[in-house]
mmCIF file with all atom_site columns, C-alpha atoms in Angstrom:
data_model
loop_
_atom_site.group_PDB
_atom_site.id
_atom_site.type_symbol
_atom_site.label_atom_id
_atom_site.label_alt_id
_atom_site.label_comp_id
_atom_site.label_asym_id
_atom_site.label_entity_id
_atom_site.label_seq_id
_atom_site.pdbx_PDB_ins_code
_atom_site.Cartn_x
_atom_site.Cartn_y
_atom_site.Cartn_z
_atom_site.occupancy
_atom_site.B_iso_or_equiv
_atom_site.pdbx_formal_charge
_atom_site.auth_seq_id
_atom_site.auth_comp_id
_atom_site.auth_asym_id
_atom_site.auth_atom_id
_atom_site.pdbx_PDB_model_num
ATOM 1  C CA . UNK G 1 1  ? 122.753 35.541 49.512 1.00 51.00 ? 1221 UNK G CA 1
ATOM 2  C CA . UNK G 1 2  ? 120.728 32.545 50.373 1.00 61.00 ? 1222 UNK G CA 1
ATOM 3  C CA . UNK G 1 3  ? 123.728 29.673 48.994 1.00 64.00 ? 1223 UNK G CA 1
ATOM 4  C CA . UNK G 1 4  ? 123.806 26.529 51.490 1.00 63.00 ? 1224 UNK G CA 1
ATOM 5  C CA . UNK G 1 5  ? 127.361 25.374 50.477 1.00 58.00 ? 1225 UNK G CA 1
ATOM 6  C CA . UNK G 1 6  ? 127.797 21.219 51.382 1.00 56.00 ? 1226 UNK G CA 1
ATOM 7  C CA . UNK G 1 7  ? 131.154 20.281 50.936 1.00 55.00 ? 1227 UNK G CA 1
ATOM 8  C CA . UNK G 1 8  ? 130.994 16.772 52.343 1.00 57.00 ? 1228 UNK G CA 1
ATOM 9  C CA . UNK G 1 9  ? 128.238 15.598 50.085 1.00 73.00 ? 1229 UNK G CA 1
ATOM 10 C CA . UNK G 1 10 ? 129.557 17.691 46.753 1.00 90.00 ? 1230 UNK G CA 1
ATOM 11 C CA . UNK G 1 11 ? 126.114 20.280 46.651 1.00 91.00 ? 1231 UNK G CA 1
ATOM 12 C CA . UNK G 1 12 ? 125.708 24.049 46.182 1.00 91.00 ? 1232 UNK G CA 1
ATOM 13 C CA . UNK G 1 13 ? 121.888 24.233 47.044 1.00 88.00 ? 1233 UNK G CA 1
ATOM 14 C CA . UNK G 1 14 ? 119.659 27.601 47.451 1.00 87.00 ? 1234 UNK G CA 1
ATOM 15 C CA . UNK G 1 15 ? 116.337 29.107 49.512 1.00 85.00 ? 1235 UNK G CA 1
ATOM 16 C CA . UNK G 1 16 ? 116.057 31.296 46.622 1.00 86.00 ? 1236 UNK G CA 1
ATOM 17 C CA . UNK G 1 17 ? 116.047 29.042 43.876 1.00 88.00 ? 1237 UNK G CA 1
ATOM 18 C CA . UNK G 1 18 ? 115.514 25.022 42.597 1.00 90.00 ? 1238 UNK G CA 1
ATOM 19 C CA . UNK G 1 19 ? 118.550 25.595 41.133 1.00 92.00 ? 1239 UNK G CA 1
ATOM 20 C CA . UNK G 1 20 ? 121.818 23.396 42.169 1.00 92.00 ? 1240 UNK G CA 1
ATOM 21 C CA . UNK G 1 21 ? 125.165 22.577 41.957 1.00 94.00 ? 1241 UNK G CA 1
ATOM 22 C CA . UNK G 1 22 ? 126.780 19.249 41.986 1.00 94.00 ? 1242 UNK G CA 1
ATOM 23 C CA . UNK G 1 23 ? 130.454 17.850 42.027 1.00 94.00 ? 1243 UNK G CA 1
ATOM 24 C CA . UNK G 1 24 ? 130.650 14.874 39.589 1.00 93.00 ? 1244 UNK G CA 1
ATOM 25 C CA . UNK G 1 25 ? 133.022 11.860 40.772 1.00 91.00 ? 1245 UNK G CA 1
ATOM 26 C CA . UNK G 1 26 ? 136.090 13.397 38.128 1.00 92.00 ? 1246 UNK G CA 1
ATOM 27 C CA . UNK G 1 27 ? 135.977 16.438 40.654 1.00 91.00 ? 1247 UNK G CA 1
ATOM 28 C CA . UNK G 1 28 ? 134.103 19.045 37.901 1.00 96.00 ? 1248 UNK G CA 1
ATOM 29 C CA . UNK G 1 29 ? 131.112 20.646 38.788 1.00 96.00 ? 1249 UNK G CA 1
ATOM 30 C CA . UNK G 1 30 ? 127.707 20.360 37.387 1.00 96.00 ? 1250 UNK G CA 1
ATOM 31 C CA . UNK G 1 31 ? 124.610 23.369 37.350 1.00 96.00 ? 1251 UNK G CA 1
ATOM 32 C CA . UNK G 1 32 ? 121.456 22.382 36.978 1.00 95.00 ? 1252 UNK G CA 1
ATOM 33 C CA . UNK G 1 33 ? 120.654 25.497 34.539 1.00 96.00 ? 1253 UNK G CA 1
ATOM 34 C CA . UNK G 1 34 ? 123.757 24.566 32.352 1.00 96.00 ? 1254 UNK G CA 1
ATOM 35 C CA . UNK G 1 35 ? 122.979 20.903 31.600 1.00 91.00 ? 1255 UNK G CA 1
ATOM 36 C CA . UNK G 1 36 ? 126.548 19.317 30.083 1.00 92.00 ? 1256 UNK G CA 1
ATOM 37 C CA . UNK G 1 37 ? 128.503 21.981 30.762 1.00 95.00 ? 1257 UNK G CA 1
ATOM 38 C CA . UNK G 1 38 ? 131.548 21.204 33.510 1.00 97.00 ? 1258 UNK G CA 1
ATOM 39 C CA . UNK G 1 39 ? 132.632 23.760 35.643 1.00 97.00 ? 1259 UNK G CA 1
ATOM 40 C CA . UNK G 1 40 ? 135.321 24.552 38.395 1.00 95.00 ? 1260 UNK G CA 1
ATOM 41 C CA . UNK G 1 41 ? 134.391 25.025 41.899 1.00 92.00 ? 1261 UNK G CA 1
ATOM 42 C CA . UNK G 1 42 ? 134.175 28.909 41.583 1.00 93.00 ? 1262 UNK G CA 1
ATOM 43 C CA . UNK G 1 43 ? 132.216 28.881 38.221 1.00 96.00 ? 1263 UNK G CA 1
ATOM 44 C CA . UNK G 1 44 ? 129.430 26.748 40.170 1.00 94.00 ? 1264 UNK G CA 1
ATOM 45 C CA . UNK G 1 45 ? 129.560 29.027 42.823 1.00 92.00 ? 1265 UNK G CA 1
ATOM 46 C CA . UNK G 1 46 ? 129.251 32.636 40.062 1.00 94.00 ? 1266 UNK G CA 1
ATOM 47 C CA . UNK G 1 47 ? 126.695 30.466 38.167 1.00 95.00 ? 1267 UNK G CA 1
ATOM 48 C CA . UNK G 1 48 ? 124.507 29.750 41.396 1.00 93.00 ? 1268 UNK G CA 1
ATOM 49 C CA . UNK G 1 49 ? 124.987 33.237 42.615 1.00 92.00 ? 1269 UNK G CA 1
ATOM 50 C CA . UNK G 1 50 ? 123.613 34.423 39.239 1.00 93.00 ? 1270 UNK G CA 1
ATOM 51 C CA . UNK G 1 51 ? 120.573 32.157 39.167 1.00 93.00 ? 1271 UNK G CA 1
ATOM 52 C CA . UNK G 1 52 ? 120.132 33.460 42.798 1.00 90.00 ? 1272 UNK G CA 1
ATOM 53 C CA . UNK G 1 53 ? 120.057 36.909 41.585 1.00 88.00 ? 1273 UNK G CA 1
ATOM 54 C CA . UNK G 1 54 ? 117.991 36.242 38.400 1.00 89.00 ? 1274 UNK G CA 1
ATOM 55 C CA . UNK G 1 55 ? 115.505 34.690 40.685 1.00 88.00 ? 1275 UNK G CA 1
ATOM 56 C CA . UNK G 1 56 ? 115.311 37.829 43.069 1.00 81.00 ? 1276 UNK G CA 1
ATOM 57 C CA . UNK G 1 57 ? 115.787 40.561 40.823 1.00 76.00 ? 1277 UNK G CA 1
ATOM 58 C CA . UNK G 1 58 ? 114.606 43.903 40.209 1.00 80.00 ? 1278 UNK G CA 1
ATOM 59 C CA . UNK G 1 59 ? 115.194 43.969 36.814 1.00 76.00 ? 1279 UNK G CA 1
ATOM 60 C CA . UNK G 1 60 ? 114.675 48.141 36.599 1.00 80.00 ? 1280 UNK G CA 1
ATOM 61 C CA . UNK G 1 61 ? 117.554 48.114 39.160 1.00 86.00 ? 1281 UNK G CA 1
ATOM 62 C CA . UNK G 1 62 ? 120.355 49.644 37.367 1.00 89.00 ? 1282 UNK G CA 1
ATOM 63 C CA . UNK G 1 63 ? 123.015 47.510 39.598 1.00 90.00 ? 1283 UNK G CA 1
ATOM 64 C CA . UNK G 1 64 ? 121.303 44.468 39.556 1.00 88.00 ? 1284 UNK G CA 1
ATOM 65 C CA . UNK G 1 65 ? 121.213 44.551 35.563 1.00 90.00 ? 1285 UNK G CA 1
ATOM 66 C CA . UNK G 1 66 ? 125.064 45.690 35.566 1.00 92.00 ? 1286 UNK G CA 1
ATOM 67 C CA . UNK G 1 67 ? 125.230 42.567 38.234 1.00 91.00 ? 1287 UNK G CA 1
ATOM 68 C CA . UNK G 1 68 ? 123.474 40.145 36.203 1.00 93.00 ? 1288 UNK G CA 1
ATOM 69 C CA . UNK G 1 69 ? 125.140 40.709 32.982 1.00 95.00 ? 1289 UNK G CA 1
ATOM 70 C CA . UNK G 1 70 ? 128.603 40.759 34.705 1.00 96.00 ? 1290 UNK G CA 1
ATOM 71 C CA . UNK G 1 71 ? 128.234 37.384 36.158 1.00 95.00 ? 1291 UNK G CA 1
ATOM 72 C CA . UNK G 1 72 ? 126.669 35.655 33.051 1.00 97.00 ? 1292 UNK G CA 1
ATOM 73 C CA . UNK G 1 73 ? 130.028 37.295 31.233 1.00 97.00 ? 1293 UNK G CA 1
ATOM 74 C CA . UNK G 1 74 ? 132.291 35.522 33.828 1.00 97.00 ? 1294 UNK G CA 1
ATOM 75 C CA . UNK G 1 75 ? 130.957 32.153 32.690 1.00 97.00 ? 1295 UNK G CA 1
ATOM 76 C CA . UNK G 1 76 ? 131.166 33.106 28.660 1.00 96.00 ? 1296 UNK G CA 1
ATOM 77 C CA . UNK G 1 77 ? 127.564 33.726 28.349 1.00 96.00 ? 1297 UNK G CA 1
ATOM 78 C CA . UNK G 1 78 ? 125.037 37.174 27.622 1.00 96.00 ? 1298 UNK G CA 1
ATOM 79 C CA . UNK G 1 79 ? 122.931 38.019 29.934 1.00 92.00 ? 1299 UNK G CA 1
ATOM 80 C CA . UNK G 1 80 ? 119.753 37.091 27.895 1.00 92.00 ? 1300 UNK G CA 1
ATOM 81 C CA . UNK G 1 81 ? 121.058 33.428 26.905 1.00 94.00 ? 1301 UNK G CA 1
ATOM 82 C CA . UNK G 1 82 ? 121.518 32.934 30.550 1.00 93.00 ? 1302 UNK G CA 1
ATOM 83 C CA . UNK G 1 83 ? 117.861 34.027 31.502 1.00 90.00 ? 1303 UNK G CA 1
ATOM 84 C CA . UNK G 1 84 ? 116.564 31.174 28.398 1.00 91.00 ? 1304 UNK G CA 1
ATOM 85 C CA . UNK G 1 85 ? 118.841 28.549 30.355 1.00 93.00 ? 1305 UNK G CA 1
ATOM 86 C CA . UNK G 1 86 ? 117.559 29.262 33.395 1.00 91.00 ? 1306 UNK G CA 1
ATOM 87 C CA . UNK G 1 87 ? 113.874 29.085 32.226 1.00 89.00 ? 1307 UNK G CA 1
ATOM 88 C CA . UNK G 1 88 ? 114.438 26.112 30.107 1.00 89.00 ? 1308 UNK G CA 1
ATOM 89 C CA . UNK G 1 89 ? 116.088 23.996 32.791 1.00 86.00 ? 1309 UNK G CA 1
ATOM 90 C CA . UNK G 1 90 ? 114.060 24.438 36.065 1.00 80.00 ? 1310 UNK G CA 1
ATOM 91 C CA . UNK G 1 91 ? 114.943 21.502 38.340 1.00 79.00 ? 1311 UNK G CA 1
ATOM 92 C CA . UNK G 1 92 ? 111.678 19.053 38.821 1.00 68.00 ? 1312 UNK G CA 1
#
């Protein structure tokens, strides 16, 4: 895992991926791939860990597809839906 955790400044940020996470002033946390949505500190950290994996997967890996779809379901989401998000909302 390639997760650069900044607790100071309030930023999950990644070698793997644009991705990031952010904590907002009211103390929720932000993902760039899940624009509006607020999040505790260990939903940022399963949501970056699955756009880490997303980004690195081997997609005919049976793990990594039990993986991927097991961490989307911990944030209330299919697997597919989060792969969309993640396309859609690539960080400039």
């Amino acid at each position: 895992m390639a997760m650069t955790p900044d607790y100071d400044g309030g930023t999950i940020t990644s070698t793997v991926t644009l991705h990031t996470a952010t904590r907002a002033p009211e103390g929720h946390w932000t993902v760039s791939w899940l624009p509006g949505r607020a999040l505790d500190y260990n939903a940022a950290i399963t949501a970056m860990t699955l756009a880490e994996k997303d980004a690195d997967a081997d997609y005919a890996d049976r793990q990594t597809q039990l993986a991927l779809v097991s961490l989307a379901a911990e944030l209330g989401l299919q697997y597919p839906e989060v792969a969309g998000l993640l396309e859609q909302n690539v960080p400039a």
